[in-house]
Protein backbone atom coordinates (compact mmCIF):
# COMPACT_ATOMS: atom_id res chain seq x y z
CA UNK A 1 0.00 0.00 0.00
CA UNK A 2 1.02 3.62 -0.14
CA UNK A 3 1.03 3.98 3.67
CA UNK A 4 -1.98 6.32 3.70
CA UNK A 5 -4.90 3.91 3.40
CA UNK A 6 -7.41 2.88 6.00
CA UNK A 7 -7.29 -0.71 7.23
CA UNK A 8 -10.28 -2.87 8.25
CA UNK A 9 -9.49 -6.04 10.22
CA UNK A 10 -12.37 -8.47 10.83
CA UNK A 11 -12.71 -11.18 13.46
CA UNK A 12 -14.56 -14.50 13.39
CA UNK A 13 -17.06 -13.31 16.03
CA UNK A 14 -18.40 -10.67 13.62
CA UNK A 15 -16.52 -7.58 14.80
CA UNK A 16 -14.25 -5.36 12.72
CA UNK A 17 -11.94 -2.44 13.44
CA UNK A 18 -11.01 0.41 11.09
CA UNK A 19 -7.90 2.53 11.55
CA UNK A 20 -5.44 4.61 9.55
CA UNK A 21 -2.46 2.72 8.22
CA UNK A 22 -0.22 5.63 9.21
CA UNK A 23 -0.65 4.60 12.89
CA UNK A 24 1.40 1.45 12.22
CA UNK A 25 5.11 2.24 12.27
CA UNK A 26 7.49 0.71 9.74
CA UNK A 27 9.47 -2.27 11.06
CA UNK A 28 11.92 -4.85 9.82
CA UNK A 29 10.90 -8.21 8.42
CA UNK A 30 11.69 -10.09 11.64
CA UNK A 31 9.90 -7.65 13.98
CA UNK A 32 6.94 -8.80 16.01
CA UNK A 33 4.65 -6.03 14.76
CA UNK A 34 1.99 -4.07 16.62
CA UNK A 35 -1.49 -5.02 17.78
CA UNK A 36 -4.18 -4.41 15.18
CA UNK A 37 -7.20 -5.78 17.04
CA UNK A 38 -7.87 -7.41 20.42
CA UNK A 39 -9.13 -11.00 20.26
CA UNK A 40 -11.78 -12.25 22.69
CA UNK A 41 -11.36 -15.86 23.74
CA UNK A 42 -10.08 -19.04 22.10
CA UNK A 43 -12.89 -19.18 19.53
CA UNK A 44 -12.00 -15.76 18.08
CA UNK A 45 -9.37 -15.04 15.44
CA UNK A 46 -8.71 -12.66 12.56
CA UNK A 47 -10.46 -13.86 9.37
CA UNK A 48 -9.41 -11.09 7.02
CA UNK A 49 -8.08 -7.63 6.38
CA UNK A 50 -8.89 -4.98 3.79
CA UNK A 51 -6.73 -2.01 2.79
CA UNK A 52 -9.53 0.29 1.67
CA UNK A 53 -9.15 1.82 -1.78
CA UNK A 54 -12.21 3.99 -1.31
CA UNK A 55 -13.84 5.51 -4.31
CA UNK A 56 -17.39 5.99 -5.37
CA UNK A 57 -19.88 3.24 -4.40
CA UNK A 58 -17.26 1.25 -2.45
CA UNK A 59 -18.77 -1.00 0.24
CA UNK A 60 -17.64 -3.64 2.73
CA UNK A 61 -18.93 -7.16 2.11
CA UNK A 62 -19.27 -9.61 5.00
CA UNK A 63 -20.04 -13.34 4.46
CA UNK A 64 -20.77 -15.92 7.16
CA UNK A 65 -20.22 -19.68 7.34
CA UNK A 66 -23.94 -20.50 6.96
CA UNK A 67 -24.21 -18.63 3.65
CA UNK A 68 -25.45 -15.23 4.84
CA UNK A 69 -23.94 -11.93 3.84
CA UNK A 70 -24.44 -8.24 3.19
CA UNK A 71 -22.78 -5.09 1.97
CA UNK A 72 -22.40 -2.07 4.24
CA UNK A 73 -21.20 1.45 3.46
CA UNK A 74 -17.57 2.05 4.44
CA UNK A 75 -18.73 5.14 6.36
CA UNK A 76 -20.64 2.88 8.80
CA UNK A 77 -17.27 1.78 10.23
CA UNK A 78 -15.95 4.60 12.39
CA UNK A 79 -12.20 5.15 12.48
CA UNK A 80 -10.75 4.09 15.84
CA UNK A 81 -7.35 3.45 17.32
CA UNK A 82 -5.55 0.18 16.73
CA UNK A 83 -5.93 -2.60 19.28
CA UNK A 84 -9.61 -2.17 20.12
CA UNK A 85 -12.25 -4.89 20.06
CA UNK A 86 -13.99 -3.46 17.00
CA UNK A 87 -17.59 -2.75 16.07
CA UNK A 88 -20.25 -5.18 14.86
CA UNK A 89 -19.87 -5.84 11.14
CA UNK A 90 -22.46 -8.64 11.03
CA UNK A 91 -24.44 -10.10 13.91
CA UNK A 92 -23.03 -13.47 14.87
CA UNK A 93 -25.99 -15.76 15.61
CA UNK A 94 -26.61 -19.53 15.33
CA UNK A 95 -28.66 -18.77 12.18
CA UNK A 96 -25.81 -17.19 10.21
CA UNK A 97 -22.74 -18.63 11.95
CA UNK A 98 -19.30 -17.06 12.34
CA UNK A 99 -17.84 -14.53 9.93
CA UNK A 100 -15.78 -16.17 7.15
CA UNK A 101 -14.75 -13.33 4.83
CA UNK A 102 -14.61 -9.58 4.50
CA UNK A 103 -13.94 -7.78 1.21
CA UNK A 104 -14.12 -4.28 -0.21
CA UNK A 105 -16.41 -4.46 -3.23
CA UNK A 106 -18.04 -2.26 -5.85
CA UNK A 107 -21.48 -2.87 -7.44
CA UNK A 108 -19.98 -3.80 -10.82
CA UNK A 109 -17.84 -6.62 -9.30
CA UNK A 110 -18.81 -10.27 -9.00
CA UNK A 111 -18.29 -12.78 -6.22
CA UNK A 112 -17.39 -16.48 -6.07
CA UNK A 113 -18.48 -18.39 -2.97
CA UNK A 114 -16.91 -21.78 -2.23
CA UNK A 115 -18.35 -24.35 0.18
CA UNK A 116 -16.86 -27.21 2.16
CA UNK A 117 -18.61 -29.76 -0.12
CA UNK A 118 -17.03 -28.27 -3.26
CA UNK A 119 -19.96 -26.18 -4.48
CA UNK A 120 -18.91 -22.91 -6.15
CA UNK A 121 -21.41 -20.21 -7.08
CA UNK A 122 -20.89 -16.92 -8.84
CA UNK A 123 -23.08 -13.89 -8.24
CA UNK A 124 -23.17 -10.18 -8.94
CA UNK A 125 -22.27 -7.89 -6.06
CA UNK A 126 -25.13 -5.59 -7.07
CA UNK A 127 -27.52 -8.45 -6.15
CA UNK A 128 -26.24 -8.52 -2.54
CA UNK A 129 -28.33 -6.35 -0.21
CA UNK A 130 -26.88 -3.07 1.03
CA UNK A 131 -27.68 -3.13 4.75
CA UNK A 132 -26.55 -1.39 7.90
CA UNK A 133 -23.48 -2.60 9.74
CA UNK A 134 -25.38 -3.94 12.77
CA UNK A 135 -27.61 -6.52 10.97
CA UNK A 136 -27.56 -10.28 10.28
CA UNK A 137 -27.53 -10.17 6.49
CA UNK A 138 -29.47 -12.14 3.89
CA UNK A 139 -29.02 -15.64 2.45
CA UNK A 140 -26.47 -15.62 -0.36
CA UNK A 141 -26.16 -19.36 -0.98
CA UNK A 142 -28.33 -22.38 -0.14
CA UNK A 143 -26.30 -25.02 1.67
CA UNK A 144 -26.85 -28.74 2.15
CA UNK A 145 -26.93 -30.19 5.67
CA UNK A 146 -23.43 -30.11 7.16
CA UNK A 147 -22.05 -27.82 4.43
CA UNK A 148 -20.62 -24.36 5.04
CA UNK A 149 -18.92 -21.50 3.24
CA UNK A 150 -15.14 -21.80 3.42
CA UNK A 151 -13.96 -18.94 1.20
CA UNK A 152 -15.06 -16.00 -0.91
CA UNK A 153 -13.27 -14.40 -3.86
CA UNK A 154 -13.94 -11.02 -5.44
CA UNK A 155 -13.95 -10.97 -9.24
CA UNK A 156 -12.95 -7.50 -10.35
CA UNK A 157 -14.92 -5.82 -13.11
CA UNK A 158 -13.17 -5.45 -16.48
CA UNK A 159 -12.44 -1.76 -15.98
CA UNK A 160 -10.72 -2.29 -12.57
CA UNK A 161 -7.01 -2.94 -12.22
CA UNK A 162 -6.42 -5.99 -10.05
Tab-separated table of C-alpha atoms in Angstrom:
chain	number	residue	atom	x	y	z
A	1	UNK	CA	0.000	0.000	0.000
A	2	UNK	CA	1.020	3.622	-0.138
A	3	UNK	CA	1.029	3.976	3.669
A	4	UNK	CA	-1.979	6.319	3.701
A	5	UNK	CA	-4.901	3.910	3.398
A	6	UNK	CA	-7.413	2.876	5.999
A	7	UNK	CA	-7.295	-0.712	7.235
A	8	UNK	CA	-10.277	-2.869	8.250
A	9	UNK	CA	-9.487	-6.036	10.217
A	10	UNK	CA	-12.368	-8.466	10.829
A	11	UNK	CA	-12.712	-11.177	13.460
A	12	UNK	CA	-14.564	-14.496	13.394
A	13	UNK	CA	-17.065	-13.312	16.025
A	14	UNK	CA	-18.402	-10.667	13.623
A	15	UNK	CA	-16.522	-7.582	14.804
A	16	UNK	CA	-14.249	-5.359	12.718
A	17	UNK	CA	-11.935	-2.444	13.436
A	18	UNK	CA	-11.015	0.412	11.089
A	19	UNK	CA	-7.897	2.530	11.554
A	20	UNK	CA	-5.443	4.611	9.549
A	21	UNK	CA	-2.456	2.718	8.215
A	22	UNK	CA	-0.215	5.627	9.212
A	23	UNK	CA	-0.652	4.601	12.893
A	24	UNK	CA	1.404	1.453	12.219
A	25	UNK	CA	5.109	2.236	12.273
A	26	UNK	CA	7.493	0.712	9.740
A	27	UNK	CA	9.474	-2.274	11.057
A	28	UNK	CA	11.925	-4.853	9.815
A	29	UNK	CA	10.900	-8.214	8.417
A	30	UNK	CA	11.690	-10.095	11.639
A	31	UNK	CA	9.903	-7.652	13.982
A	32	UNK	CA	6.939	-8.802	16.011
A	33	UNK	CA	4.648	-6.033	14.760
A	34	UNK	CA	1.991	-4.071	16.621
A	35	UNK	CA	-1.490	-5.023	17.781
A	36	UNK	CA	-4.179	-4.406	15.180
A	37	UNK	CA	-7.195	-5.783	17.042
A	38	UNK	CA	-7.867	-7.413	20.418
A	39	UNK	CA	-9.133	-11.000	20.261
A	40	UNK	CA	-11.778	-12.252	22.688
A	41	UNK	CA	-11.362	-15.861	23.739
A	42	UNK	CA	-10.082	-19.039	22.102
A	43	UNK	CA	-12.891	-19.181	19.526
A	44	UNK	CA	-12.005	-15.763	18.076
A	45	UNK	CA	-9.368	-15.040	15.440
A	46	UNK	CA	-8.713	-12.665	12.560
A	47	UNK	CA	-10.459	-13.861	9.371
A	48	UNK	CA	-9.408	-11.087	7.019
A	49	UNK	CA	-8.082	-7.625	6.383
A	50	UNK	CA	-8.887	-4.981	3.789
A	51	UNK	CA	-6.733	-2.014	2.785
A	52	UNK	CA	-9.530	0.293	1.666
A	53	UNK	CA	-9.147	1.818	-1.776
A	54	UNK	CA	-12.213	3.989	-1.312
A	55	UNK	CA	-13.836	5.512	-4.310
A	56	UNK	CA	-17.387	5.987	-5.374
A	57	UNK	CA	-19.876	3.239	-4.405
A	58	UNK	CA	-17.258	1.255	-2.451
A	59	UNK	CA	-18.774	-0.998	0.238
A	60	UNK	CA	-17.639	-3.636	2.731
A	61	UNK	CA	-18.931	-7.162	2.106
A	62	UNK	CA	-19.266	-9.615	5.001
A	63	UNK	CA	-20.036	-13.341	4.457
A	64	UNK	CA	-20.769	-15.924	7.159
A	65	UNK	CA	-20.223	-19.678	7.344
A	66	UNK	CA	-23.937	-20.501	6.964
A	67	UNK	CA	-24.212	-18.630	3.654
A	68	UNK	CA	-25.454	-15.234	4.835
A	69	UNK	CA	-23.938	-11.925	3.844
A	70	UNK	CA	-24.444	-8.244	3.188
A	71	UNK	CA	-22.782	-5.093	1.967
A	72	UNK	CA	-22.403	-2.070	4.239
A	73	UNK	CA	-21.197	1.453	3.458
A	74	UNK	CA	-17.568	2.045	4.436
A	75	UNK	CA	-18.727	5.139	6.358
A	76	UNK	CA	-20.638	2.877	8.796
A	77	UNK	CA	-17.268	1.776	10.233
A	78	UNK	CA	-15.951	4.603	12.389
A	79	UNK	CA	-12.203	5.149	12.477
A	80	UNK	CA	-10.754	4.094	15.839
A	81	UNK	CA	-7.351	3.450	17.320
A	82	UNK	CA	-5.549	0.176	16.730
A	83	UNK	CA	-5.930	-2.600	19.277
A	84	UNK	CA	-9.612	-2.167	20.116
A	85	UNK	CA	-12.248	-4.893	20.061
A	86	UNK	CA	-13.993	-3.463	16.999
A	87	UNK	CA	-17.590	-2.745	16.070
A	88	UNK	CA	-20.249	-5.177	14.862
A	89	UNK	CA	-19.873	-5.842	11.138
A	90	UNK	CA	-22.456	-8.640	11.028
A	91	UNK	CA	-24.439	-10.100	13.911
A	92	UNK	CA	-23.029	-13.470	14.869
A	93	UNK	CA	-25.994	-15.761	15.609
A	94	UNK	CA	-26.612	-19.527	15.332
A	95	UNK	CA	-28.657	-18.770	12.182
A	96	UNK	CA	-25.813	-17.191	10.205
A	97	UNK	CA	-22.737	-18.631	11.947
A	98	UNK	CA	-19.298	-17.064	12.339
A	99	UNK	CA	-17.841	-14.527	9.927
A	100	UNK	CA	-15.779	-16.170	7.152
A	101	UNK	CA	-14.753	-13.334	4.827
A	102	UNK	CA	-14.613	-9.577	4.499
A	103	UNK	CA	-13.939	-7.783	1.210
A	104	UNK	CA	-14.122	-4.280	-0.210
A	105	UNK	CA	-16.411	-4.456	-3.232
A	106	UNK	CA	-18.042	-2.261	-5.851
A	107	UNK	CA	-21.480	-2.869	-7.441
A	108	UNK	CA	-19.976	-3.803	-10.824
A	109	UNK	CA	-17.841	-6.617	-9.299
A	110	UNK	CA	-18.811	-10.270	-9.004
A	111	UNK	CA	-18.294	-12.783	-6.218
A	112	UNK	CA	-17.395	-16.478	-6.069
A	113	UNK	CA	-18.476	-18.385	-2.970
A	114	UNK	CA	-16.908	-21.778	-2.235
A	115	UNK	CA	-18.352	-24.347	0.179
A	116	UNK	CA	-16.858	-27.210	2.164
A	117	UNK	CA	-18.609	-29.761	-0.122
A	118	UNK	CA	-17.035	-28.270	-3.264
A	119	UNK	CA	-19.957	-26.177	-4.485
A	120	UNK	CA	-18.915	-22.910	-6.154
A	121	UNK	CA	-21.410	-20.214	-7.080
A	122	UNK	CA	-20.888	-16.917	-8.835
A	123	UNK	CA	-23.082	-13.891	-8.238
A	124	UNK	CA	-23.175	-10.182	-8.936
A	125	UNK	CA	-22.269	-7.888	-6.057
A	126	UNK	CA	-25.130	-5.591	-7.070
A	127	UNK	CA	-27.520	-8.453	-6.150
A	128	UNK	CA	-26.236	-8.517	-2.542
A	129	UNK	CA	-28.330	-6.351	-0.208
A	130	UNK	CA	-26.878	-3.065	1.031
A	131	UNK	CA	-27.679	-3.134	4.747
A	132	UNK	CA	-26.550	-1.388	7.897
A	133	UNK	CA	-23.477	-2.595	9.738
A	134	UNK	CA	-25.383	-3.941	12.766
A	135	UNK	CA	-27.605	-6.518	10.971
A	136	UNK	CA	-27.565	-10.283	10.279
A	137	UNK	CA	-27.529	-10.171	6.492
A	138	UNK	CA	-29.468	-12.142	3.887
A	139	UNK	CA	-29.025	-15.636	2.453
A	140	UNK	CA	-26.467	-15.618	-0.363
A	141	UNK	CA	-26.159	-19.364	-0.976
A	142	UNK	CA	-28.328	-22.378	-0.140
A	143	UNK	CA	-26.299	-25.017	1.667
A	144	UNK	CA	-26.849	-28.745	2.154
A	145	UNK	CA	-26.935	-30.189	5.665
A	146	UNK	CA	-23.426	-30.109	7.158
A	147	UNK	CA	-22.049	-27.823	4.431
A	148	UNK	CA	-20.622	-24.360	5.037
A	149	UNK	CA	-18.924	-21.497	3.240
A	150	UNK	CA	-15.142	-21.796	3.422
A	151	UNK	CA	-13.965	-18.944	1.196
A	152	UNK	CA	-15.065	-16.001	-0.908
A	153	UNK	CA	-13.270	-14.398	-3.859
A	154	UNK	CA	-13.938	-11.022	-5.438
A	155	UNK	CA	-13.953	-10.970	-9.236
A	156	UNK	CA	-12.954	-7.500	-10.353
A	157	UNK	CA	-14.920	-5.823	-13.114
A	158	UNK	CA	-13.170	-5.454	-16.482
A	159	UNK	CA	-12.441	-1.758	-15.980
A	160	UNK	CA	-10.720	-2.287	-12.568
A	161	UNK	CA	-7.014	-2.937	-12.222
A	162	UNK	CA	-6.424	-5.988	-10.051
